[in-house]
PDB file of C-alpha atoms in Angstrom:
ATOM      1  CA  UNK A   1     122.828  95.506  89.949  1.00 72.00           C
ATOM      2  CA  UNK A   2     122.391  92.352  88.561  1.00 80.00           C
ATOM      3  CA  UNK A   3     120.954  90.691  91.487  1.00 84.00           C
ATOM      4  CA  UNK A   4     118.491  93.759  91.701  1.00 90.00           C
ATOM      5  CA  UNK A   5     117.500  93.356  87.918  1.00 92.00           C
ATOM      6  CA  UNK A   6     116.643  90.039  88.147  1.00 92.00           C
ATOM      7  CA  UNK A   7     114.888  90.306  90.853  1.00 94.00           C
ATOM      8  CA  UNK A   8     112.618  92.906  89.861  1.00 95.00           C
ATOM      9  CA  UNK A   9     111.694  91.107  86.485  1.00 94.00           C
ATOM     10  CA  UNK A  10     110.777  88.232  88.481  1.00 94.00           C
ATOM     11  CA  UNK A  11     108.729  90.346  90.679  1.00 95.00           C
ATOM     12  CA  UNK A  12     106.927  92.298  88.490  1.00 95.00           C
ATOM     13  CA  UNK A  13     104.668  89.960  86.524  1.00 94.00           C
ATOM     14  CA  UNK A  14     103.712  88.689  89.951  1.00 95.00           C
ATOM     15  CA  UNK A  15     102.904  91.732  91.454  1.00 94.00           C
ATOM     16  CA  UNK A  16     100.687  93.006  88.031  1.00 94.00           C
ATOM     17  CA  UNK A  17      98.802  89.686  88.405  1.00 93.00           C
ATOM     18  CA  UNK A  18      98.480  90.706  92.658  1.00 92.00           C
ATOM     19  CA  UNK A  19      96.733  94.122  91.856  1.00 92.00           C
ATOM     20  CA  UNK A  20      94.797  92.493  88.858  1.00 91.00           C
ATOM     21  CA  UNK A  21      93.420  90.084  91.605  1.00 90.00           C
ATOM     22  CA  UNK A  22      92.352  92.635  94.419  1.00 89.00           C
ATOM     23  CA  UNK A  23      91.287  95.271  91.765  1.00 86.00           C
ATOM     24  CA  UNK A  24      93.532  97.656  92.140  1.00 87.00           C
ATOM     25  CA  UNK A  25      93.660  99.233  88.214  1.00 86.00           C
ATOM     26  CA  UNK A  26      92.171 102.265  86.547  1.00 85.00           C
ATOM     27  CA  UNK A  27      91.529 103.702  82.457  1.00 82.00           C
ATOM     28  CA  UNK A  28      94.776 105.692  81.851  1.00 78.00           C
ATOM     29  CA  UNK A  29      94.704 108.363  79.387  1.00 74.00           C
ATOM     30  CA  UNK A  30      93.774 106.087  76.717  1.00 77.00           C
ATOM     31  CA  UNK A  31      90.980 104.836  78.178  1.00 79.00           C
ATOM     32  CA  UNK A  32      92.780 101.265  78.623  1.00 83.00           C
ATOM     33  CA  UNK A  33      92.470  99.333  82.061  1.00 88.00           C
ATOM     34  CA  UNK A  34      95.942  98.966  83.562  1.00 92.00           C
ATOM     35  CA  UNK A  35      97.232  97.977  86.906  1.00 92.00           C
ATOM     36  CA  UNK A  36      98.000 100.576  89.350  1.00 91.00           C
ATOM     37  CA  UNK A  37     100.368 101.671  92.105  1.00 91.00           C
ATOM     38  CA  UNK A  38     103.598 100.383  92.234  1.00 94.00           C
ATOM     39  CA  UNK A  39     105.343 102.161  95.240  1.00 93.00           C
ATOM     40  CA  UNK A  40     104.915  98.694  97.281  1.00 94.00           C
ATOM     41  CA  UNK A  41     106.806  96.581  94.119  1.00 96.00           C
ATOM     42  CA  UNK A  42     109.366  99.282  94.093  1.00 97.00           C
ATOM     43  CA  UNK A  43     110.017  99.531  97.660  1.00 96.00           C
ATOM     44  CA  UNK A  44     109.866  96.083  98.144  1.00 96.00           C
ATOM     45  CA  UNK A  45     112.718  95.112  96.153  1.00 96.00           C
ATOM     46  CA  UNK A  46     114.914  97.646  97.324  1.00 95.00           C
ATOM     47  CA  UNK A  47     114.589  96.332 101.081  1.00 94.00           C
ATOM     48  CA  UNK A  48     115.097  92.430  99.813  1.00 94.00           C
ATOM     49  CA  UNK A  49     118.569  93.825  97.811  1.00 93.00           C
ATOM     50  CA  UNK A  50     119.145  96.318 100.592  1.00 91.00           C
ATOM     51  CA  UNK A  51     118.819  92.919 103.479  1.00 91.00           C
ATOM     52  CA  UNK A  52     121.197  90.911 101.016  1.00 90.00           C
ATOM     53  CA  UNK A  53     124.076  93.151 100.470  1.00 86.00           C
ATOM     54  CA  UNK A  54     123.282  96.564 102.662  1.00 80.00           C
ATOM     55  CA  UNK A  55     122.636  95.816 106.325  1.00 76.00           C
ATOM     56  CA  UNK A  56     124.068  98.618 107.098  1.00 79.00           C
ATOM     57  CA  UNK A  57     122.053 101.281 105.234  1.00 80.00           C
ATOM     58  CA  UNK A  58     119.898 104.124 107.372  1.00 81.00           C
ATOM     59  CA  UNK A  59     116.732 101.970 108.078  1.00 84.00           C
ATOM     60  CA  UNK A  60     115.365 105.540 109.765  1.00 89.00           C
ATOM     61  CA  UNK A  61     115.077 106.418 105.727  1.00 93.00           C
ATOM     62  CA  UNK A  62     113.403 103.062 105.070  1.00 93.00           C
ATOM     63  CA  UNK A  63     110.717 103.542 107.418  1.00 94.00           C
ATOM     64  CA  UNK A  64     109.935 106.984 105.974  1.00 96.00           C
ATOM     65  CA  UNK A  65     110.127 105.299 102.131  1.00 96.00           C
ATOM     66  CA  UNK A  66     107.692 102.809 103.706  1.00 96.00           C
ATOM     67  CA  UNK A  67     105.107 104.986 105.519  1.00 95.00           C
ATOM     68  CA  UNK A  68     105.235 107.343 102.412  1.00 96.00           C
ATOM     69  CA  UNK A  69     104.576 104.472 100.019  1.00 95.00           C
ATOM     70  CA  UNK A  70     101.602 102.974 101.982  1.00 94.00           C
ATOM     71  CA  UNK A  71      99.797 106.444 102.107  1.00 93.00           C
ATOM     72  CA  UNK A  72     100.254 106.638  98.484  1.00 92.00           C
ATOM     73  CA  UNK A  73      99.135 103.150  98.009  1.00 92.00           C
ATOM     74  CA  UNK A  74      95.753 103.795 100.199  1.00 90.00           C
ATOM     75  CA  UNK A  75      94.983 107.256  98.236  1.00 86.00           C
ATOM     76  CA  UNK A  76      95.600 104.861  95.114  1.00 85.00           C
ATOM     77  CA  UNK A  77      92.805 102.816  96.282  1.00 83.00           C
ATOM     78  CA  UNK A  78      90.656 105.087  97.606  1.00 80.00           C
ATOM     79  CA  UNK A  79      90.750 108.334  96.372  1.00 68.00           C
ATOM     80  CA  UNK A  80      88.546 110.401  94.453  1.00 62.00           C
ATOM     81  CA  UNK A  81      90.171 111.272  91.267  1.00 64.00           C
ATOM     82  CA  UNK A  82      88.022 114.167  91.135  1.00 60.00           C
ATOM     83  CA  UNK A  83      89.415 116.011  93.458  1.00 59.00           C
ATOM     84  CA  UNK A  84      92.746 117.116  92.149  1.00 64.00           C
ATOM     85  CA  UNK A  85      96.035 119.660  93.571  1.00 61.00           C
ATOM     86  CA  UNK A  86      96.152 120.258  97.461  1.00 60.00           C
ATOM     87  CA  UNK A  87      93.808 123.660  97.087  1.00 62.00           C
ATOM     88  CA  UNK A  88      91.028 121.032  95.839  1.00 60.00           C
ATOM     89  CA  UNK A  89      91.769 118.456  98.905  1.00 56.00           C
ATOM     90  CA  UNK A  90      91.554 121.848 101.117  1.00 63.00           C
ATOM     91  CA  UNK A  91      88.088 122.786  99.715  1.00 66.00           C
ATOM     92  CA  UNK A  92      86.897 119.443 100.174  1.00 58.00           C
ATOM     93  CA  UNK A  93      88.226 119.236 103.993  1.00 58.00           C
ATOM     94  CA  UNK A  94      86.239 122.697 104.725  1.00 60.00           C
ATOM     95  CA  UNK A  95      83.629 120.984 102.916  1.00 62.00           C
ATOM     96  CA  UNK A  96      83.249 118.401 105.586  1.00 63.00           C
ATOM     97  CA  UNK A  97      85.437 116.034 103.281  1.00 67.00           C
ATOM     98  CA  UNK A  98      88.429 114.357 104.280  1.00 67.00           C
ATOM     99  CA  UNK A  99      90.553 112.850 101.342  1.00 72.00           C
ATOM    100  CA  UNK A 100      92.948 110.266 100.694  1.00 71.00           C
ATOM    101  CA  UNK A 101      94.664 113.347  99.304  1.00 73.00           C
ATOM    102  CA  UNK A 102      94.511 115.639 102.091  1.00 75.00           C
ATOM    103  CA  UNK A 103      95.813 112.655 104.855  1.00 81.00           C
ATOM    104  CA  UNK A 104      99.000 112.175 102.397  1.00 83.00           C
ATOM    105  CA  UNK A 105      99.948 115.387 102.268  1.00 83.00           C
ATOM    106  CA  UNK A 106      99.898 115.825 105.895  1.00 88.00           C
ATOM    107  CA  UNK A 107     101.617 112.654 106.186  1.00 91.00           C
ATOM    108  CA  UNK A 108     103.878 113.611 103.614  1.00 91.00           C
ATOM    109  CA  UNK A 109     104.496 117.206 105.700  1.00 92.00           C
ATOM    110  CA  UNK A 110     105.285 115.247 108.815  1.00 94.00           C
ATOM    111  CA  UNK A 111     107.992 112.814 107.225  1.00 95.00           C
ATOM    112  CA  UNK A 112     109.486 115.739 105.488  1.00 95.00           C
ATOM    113  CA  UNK A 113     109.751 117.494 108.770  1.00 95.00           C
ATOM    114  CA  UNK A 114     111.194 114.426 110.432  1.00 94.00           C
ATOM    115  CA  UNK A 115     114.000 113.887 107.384  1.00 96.00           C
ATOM    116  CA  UNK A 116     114.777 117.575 108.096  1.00 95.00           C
ATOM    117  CA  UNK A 117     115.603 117.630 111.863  1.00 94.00           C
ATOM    118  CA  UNK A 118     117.260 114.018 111.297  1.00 93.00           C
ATOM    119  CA  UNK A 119     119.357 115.480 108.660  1.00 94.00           C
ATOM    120  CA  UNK A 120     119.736 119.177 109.330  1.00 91.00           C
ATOM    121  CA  UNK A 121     122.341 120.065 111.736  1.00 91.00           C
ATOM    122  CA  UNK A 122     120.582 123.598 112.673  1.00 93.00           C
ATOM    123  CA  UNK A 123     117.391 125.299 112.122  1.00 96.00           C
ATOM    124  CA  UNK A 124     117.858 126.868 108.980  1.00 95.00           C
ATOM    125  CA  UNK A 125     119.005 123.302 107.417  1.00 96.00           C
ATOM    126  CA  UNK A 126     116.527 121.603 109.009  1.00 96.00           C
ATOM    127  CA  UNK A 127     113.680 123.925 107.035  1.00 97.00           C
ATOM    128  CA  UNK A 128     115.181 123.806 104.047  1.00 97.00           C
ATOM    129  CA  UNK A 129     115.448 120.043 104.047  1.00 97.00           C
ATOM    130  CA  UNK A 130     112.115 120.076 104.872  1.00 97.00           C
ATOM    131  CA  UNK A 131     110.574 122.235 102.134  1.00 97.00           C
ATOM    132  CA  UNK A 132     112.716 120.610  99.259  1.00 97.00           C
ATOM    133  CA  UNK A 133     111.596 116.964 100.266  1.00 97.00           C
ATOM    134  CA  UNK A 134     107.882 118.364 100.430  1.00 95.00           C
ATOM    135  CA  UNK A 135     108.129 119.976  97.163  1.00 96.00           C
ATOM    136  CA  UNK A 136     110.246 116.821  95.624  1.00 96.00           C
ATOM    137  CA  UNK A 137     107.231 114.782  96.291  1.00 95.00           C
ATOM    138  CA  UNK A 138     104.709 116.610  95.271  1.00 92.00           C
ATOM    139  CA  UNK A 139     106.721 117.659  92.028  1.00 94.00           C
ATOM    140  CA  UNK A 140     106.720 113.737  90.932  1.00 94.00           C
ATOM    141  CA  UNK A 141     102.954 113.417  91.158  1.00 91.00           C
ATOM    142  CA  UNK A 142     102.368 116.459  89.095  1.00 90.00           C
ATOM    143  CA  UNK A 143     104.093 115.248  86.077  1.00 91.00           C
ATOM    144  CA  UNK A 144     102.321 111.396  86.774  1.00 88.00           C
ATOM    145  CA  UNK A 145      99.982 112.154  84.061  1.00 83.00           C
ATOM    146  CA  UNK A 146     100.947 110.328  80.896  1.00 87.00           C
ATOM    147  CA  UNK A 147     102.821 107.090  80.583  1.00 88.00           C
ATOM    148  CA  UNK A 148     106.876 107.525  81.312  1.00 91.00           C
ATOM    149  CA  UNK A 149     106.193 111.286  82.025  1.00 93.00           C
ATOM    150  CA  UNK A 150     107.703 111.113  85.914  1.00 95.00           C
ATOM    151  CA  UNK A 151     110.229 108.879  85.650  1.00 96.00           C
ATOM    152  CA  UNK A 152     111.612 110.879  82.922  1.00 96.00           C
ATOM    153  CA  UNK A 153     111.328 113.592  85.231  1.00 96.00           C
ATOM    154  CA  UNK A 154     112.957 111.401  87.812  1.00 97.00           C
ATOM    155  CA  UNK A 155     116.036 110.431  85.789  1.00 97.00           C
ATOM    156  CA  UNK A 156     116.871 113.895  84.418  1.00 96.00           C
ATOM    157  CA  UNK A 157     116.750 115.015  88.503  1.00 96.00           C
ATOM    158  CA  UNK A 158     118.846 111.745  89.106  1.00 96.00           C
ATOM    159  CA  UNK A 159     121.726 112.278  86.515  1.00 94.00           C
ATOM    160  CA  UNK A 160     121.581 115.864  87.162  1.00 93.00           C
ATOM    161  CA  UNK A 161     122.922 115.003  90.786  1.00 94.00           C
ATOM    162  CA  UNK A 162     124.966 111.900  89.622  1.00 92.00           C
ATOM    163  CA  UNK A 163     127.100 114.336  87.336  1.00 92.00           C
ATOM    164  CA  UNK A 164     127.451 116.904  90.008  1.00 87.00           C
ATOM    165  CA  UNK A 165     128.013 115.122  93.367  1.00 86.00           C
ATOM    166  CA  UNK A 166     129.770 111.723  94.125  1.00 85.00           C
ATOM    167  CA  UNK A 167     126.247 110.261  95.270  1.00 83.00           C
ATOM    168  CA  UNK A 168     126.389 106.931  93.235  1.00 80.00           C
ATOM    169  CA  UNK A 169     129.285 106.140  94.492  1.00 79.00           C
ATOM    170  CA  UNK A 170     128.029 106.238  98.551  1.00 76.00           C
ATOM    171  CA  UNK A 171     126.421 103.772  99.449  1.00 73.00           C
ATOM    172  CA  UNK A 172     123.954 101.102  97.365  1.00 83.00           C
ATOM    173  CA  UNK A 173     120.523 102.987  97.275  1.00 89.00           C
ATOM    174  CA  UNK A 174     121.498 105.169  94.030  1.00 91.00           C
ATOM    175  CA  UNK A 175     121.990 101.935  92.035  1.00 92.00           C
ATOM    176  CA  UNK A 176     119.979  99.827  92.941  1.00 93.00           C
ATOM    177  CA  UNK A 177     116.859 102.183  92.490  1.00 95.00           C
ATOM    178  CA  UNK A 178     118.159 103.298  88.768  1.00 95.00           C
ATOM    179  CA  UNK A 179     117.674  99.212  88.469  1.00 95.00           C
ATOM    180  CA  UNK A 180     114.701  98.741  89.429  1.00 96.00           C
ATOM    181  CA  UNK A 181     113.366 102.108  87.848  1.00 97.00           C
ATOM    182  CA  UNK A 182     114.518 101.236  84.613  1.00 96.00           C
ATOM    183  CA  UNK A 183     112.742  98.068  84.548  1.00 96.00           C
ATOM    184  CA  UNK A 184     109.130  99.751  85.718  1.00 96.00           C
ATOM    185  CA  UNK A 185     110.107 102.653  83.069  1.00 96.00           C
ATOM    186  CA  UNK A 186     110.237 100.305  80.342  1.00 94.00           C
ATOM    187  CA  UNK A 187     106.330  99.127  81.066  1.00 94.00           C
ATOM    188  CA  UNK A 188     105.398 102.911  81.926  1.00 93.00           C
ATOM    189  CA  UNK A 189     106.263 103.833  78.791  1.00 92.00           C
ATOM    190  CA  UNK A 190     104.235 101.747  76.927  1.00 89.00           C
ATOM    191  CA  UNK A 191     101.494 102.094  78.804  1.00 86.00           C
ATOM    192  CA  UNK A 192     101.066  98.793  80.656  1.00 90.00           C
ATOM    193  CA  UNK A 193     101.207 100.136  84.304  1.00 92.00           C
ATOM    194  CA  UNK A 194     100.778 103.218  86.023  1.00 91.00           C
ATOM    195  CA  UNK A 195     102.908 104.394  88.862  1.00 93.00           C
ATOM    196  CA  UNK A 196     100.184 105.873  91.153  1.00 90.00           C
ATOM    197  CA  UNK A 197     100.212 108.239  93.848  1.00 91.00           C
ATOM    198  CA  UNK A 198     102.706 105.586  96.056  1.00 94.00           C
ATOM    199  CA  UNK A 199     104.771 104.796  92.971  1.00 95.00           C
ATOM    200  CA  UNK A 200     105.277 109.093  92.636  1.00 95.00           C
ATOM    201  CA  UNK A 201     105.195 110.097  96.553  1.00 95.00           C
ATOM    202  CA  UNK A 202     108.068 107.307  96.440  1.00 97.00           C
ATOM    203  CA  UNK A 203     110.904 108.299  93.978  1.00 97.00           C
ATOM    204  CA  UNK A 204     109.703 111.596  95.067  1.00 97.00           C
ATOM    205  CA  UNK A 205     110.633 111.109  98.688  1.00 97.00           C
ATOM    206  CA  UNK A 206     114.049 109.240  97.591  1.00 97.00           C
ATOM    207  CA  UNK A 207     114.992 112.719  95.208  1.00 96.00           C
ATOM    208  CA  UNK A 208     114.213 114.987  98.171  1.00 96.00           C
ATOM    209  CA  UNK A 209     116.292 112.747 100.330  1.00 96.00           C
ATOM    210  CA  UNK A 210     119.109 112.352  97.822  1.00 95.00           C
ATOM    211  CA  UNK A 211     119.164 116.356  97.214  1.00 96.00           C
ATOM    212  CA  UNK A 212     119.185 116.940 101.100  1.00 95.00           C
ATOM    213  CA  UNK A 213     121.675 114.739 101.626  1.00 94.00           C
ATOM    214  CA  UNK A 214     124.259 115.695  98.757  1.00 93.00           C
ATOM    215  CA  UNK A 215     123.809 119.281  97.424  1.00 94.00           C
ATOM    216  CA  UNK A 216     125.013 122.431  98.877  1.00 92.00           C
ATOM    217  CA  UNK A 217     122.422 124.692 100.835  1.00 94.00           C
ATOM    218  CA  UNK A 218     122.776 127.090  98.562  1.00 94.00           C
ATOM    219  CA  UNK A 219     121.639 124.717  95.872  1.00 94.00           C
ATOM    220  CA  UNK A 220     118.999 123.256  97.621  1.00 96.00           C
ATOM    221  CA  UNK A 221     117.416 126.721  98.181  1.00 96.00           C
ATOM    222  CA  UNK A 222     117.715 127.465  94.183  1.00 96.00           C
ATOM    223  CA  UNK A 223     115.555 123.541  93.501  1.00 96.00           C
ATOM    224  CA  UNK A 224     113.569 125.390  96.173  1.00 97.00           C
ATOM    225  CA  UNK A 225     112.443 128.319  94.366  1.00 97.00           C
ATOM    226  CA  UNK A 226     112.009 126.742  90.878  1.00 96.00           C
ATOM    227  CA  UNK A 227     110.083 124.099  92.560  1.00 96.00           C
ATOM    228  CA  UNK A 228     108.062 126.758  94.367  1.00 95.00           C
ATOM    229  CA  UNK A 229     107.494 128.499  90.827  1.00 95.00           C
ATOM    230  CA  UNK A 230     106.350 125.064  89.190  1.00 94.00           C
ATOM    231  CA  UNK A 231     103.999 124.418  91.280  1.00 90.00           C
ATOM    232  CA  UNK A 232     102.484 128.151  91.539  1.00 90.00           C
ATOM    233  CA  UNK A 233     102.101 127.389  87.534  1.00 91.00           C
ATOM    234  CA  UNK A 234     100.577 124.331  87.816  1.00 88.00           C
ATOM    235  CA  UNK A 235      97.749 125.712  90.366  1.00 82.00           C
ATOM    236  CA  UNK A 236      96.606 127.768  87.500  1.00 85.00           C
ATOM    237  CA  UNK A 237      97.289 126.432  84.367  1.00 84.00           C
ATOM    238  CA  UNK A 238      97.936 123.054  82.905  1.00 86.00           C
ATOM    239  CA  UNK A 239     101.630 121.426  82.567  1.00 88.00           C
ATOM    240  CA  UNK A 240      99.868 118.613  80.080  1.00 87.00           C
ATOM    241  CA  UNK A 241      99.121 121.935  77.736  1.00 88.00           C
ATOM    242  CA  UNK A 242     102.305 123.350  78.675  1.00 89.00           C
ATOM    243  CA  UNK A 243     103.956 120.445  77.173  1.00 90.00           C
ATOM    244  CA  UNK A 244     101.643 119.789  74.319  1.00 89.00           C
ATOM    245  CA  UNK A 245     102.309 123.551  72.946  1.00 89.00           C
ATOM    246  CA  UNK A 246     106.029 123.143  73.149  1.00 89.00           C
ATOM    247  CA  UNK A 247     107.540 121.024  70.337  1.00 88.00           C
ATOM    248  CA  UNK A 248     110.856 120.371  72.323  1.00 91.00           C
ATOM    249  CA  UNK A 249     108.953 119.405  75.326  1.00 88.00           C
ATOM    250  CA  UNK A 250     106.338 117.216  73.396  1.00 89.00           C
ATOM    251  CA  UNK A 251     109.065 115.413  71.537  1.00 90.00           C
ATOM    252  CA  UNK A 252     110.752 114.569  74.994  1.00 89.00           C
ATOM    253  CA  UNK A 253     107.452 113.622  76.602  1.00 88.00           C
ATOM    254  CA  UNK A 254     106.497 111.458  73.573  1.00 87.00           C
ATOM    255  CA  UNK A 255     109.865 109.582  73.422  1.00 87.00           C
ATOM    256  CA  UNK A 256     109.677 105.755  73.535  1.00 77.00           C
ATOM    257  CA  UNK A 257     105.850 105.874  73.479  1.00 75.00           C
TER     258      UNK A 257
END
């Protein structure tokens, strides 16, 4: 961890200066430029840790973090943030509009699918793999809406599993993700960068993997169905209001702001 954490604080004031440079910020919520989409400084740490100490992890789940991540990064670039959920990218598309949005969720569809056959050892597993990576992902970039307000997400998913299953403990992944996580929190939450679509489809994709890989079927098909009911909510109301109206959640969501 220590090797990760310093190299991730050596990385990141580069990288902010890199998409400063090719132009890649955005207002946030406060109406303050900030740089965005950091799935590529993530990701990119994690393989230069994972090359020094981890030769041996499943690169097959690498190349799925890294197709994922450059998606993300190319909807961060070029998408039209007025299109918003997958019903609005499927309006546009029978519009005679294809979006940024609409390619990474069929991208995102087709890794899922692969991770679930990979993993799965039968039909049944394979589908259910399948669904909870697709709704993992897509969960993250719902809640990418205020600064901190996904990676909290992401780290109550994360200890949630951490308490119940030995996953920390097999192989290097676990930790040295919370490392580099932490670090980008820190700057999330005070609303110096944003995470972007590659930043969410990313720890998205590594919860959906982590979840296939250590819970029980049984479990995975109860994240399954509360996942399906958050994101029936979400297509018709607002989780921003959701949170605002609830003084538990609100506290929570305004924590180390």
């Amino acid at each position: 961890m220590v090797w990760t954490t310093l190299l991730a604080l050596i990385f990141l004031p580069l990288y902010k200066k890199f998409l400063f440079y090719i132009g890649s910020i955005q207002y946030n919520y406060q109406k303050k430029l900030i740089p965005v989409s950091f799935g590529l400084y993530i990701l990119f740490v994690e393989t230069i840790v994972l090359l020094m100490f981890d030769r041996d992890y499943n690169w097959s789940y690498m190349v799925a973090f890294f197709i994922i991540t450059i998606v993300g990064t190319i909807d961060d670039f070029y998408g039209d943030p007025r299109i918003k959920g997958l019903s609005g990218h499927i309006r546009a598309f029978f519009a005679g509009k294809i979006t940024t949005g609409l390619l990474k969720a069929i991208v995102g569809g087709w890794i899922a699918l692969f991770l679930g056959f990979f993993i799965g050892q039968d039909i049944i597993e394979s589908l259910t793999i399948f669904l909870l990576i697709l709704l993992m992902i897509n969960m993250i970039n719902l809640f990418d809406l205020r600064p901190g307000r996904a990676l909290k997400v992401f780290f109550l998913f994360y200890f949630g599993l951490s308490i119940s299953t030995p996953f920390l403990f097999i192989g290097n992944l676990a930790l040295i993700s919370l490392s580099i996580l932490l670090i980008v929190f820190y700057h999330d939450l005070r609303g110096k960068i944003m995470l972007g679509d590659s930043g969410a489809n990313l720890i998205g994709l590594h919860l959906g993997l982590w979840y296939s890989l250590y819970l029980s079927l049984s479990w995975q098909w109860l994240m399954i169905i509360v996942l399906i009911l958050l994101h029936v909510y979400t297509e018709r109301h607002s989780l921003s209001d959701l949170i605002e109206k609830n003084k538990l959640l609100k506290k929570i969501d305004l924590w180390g702001r």
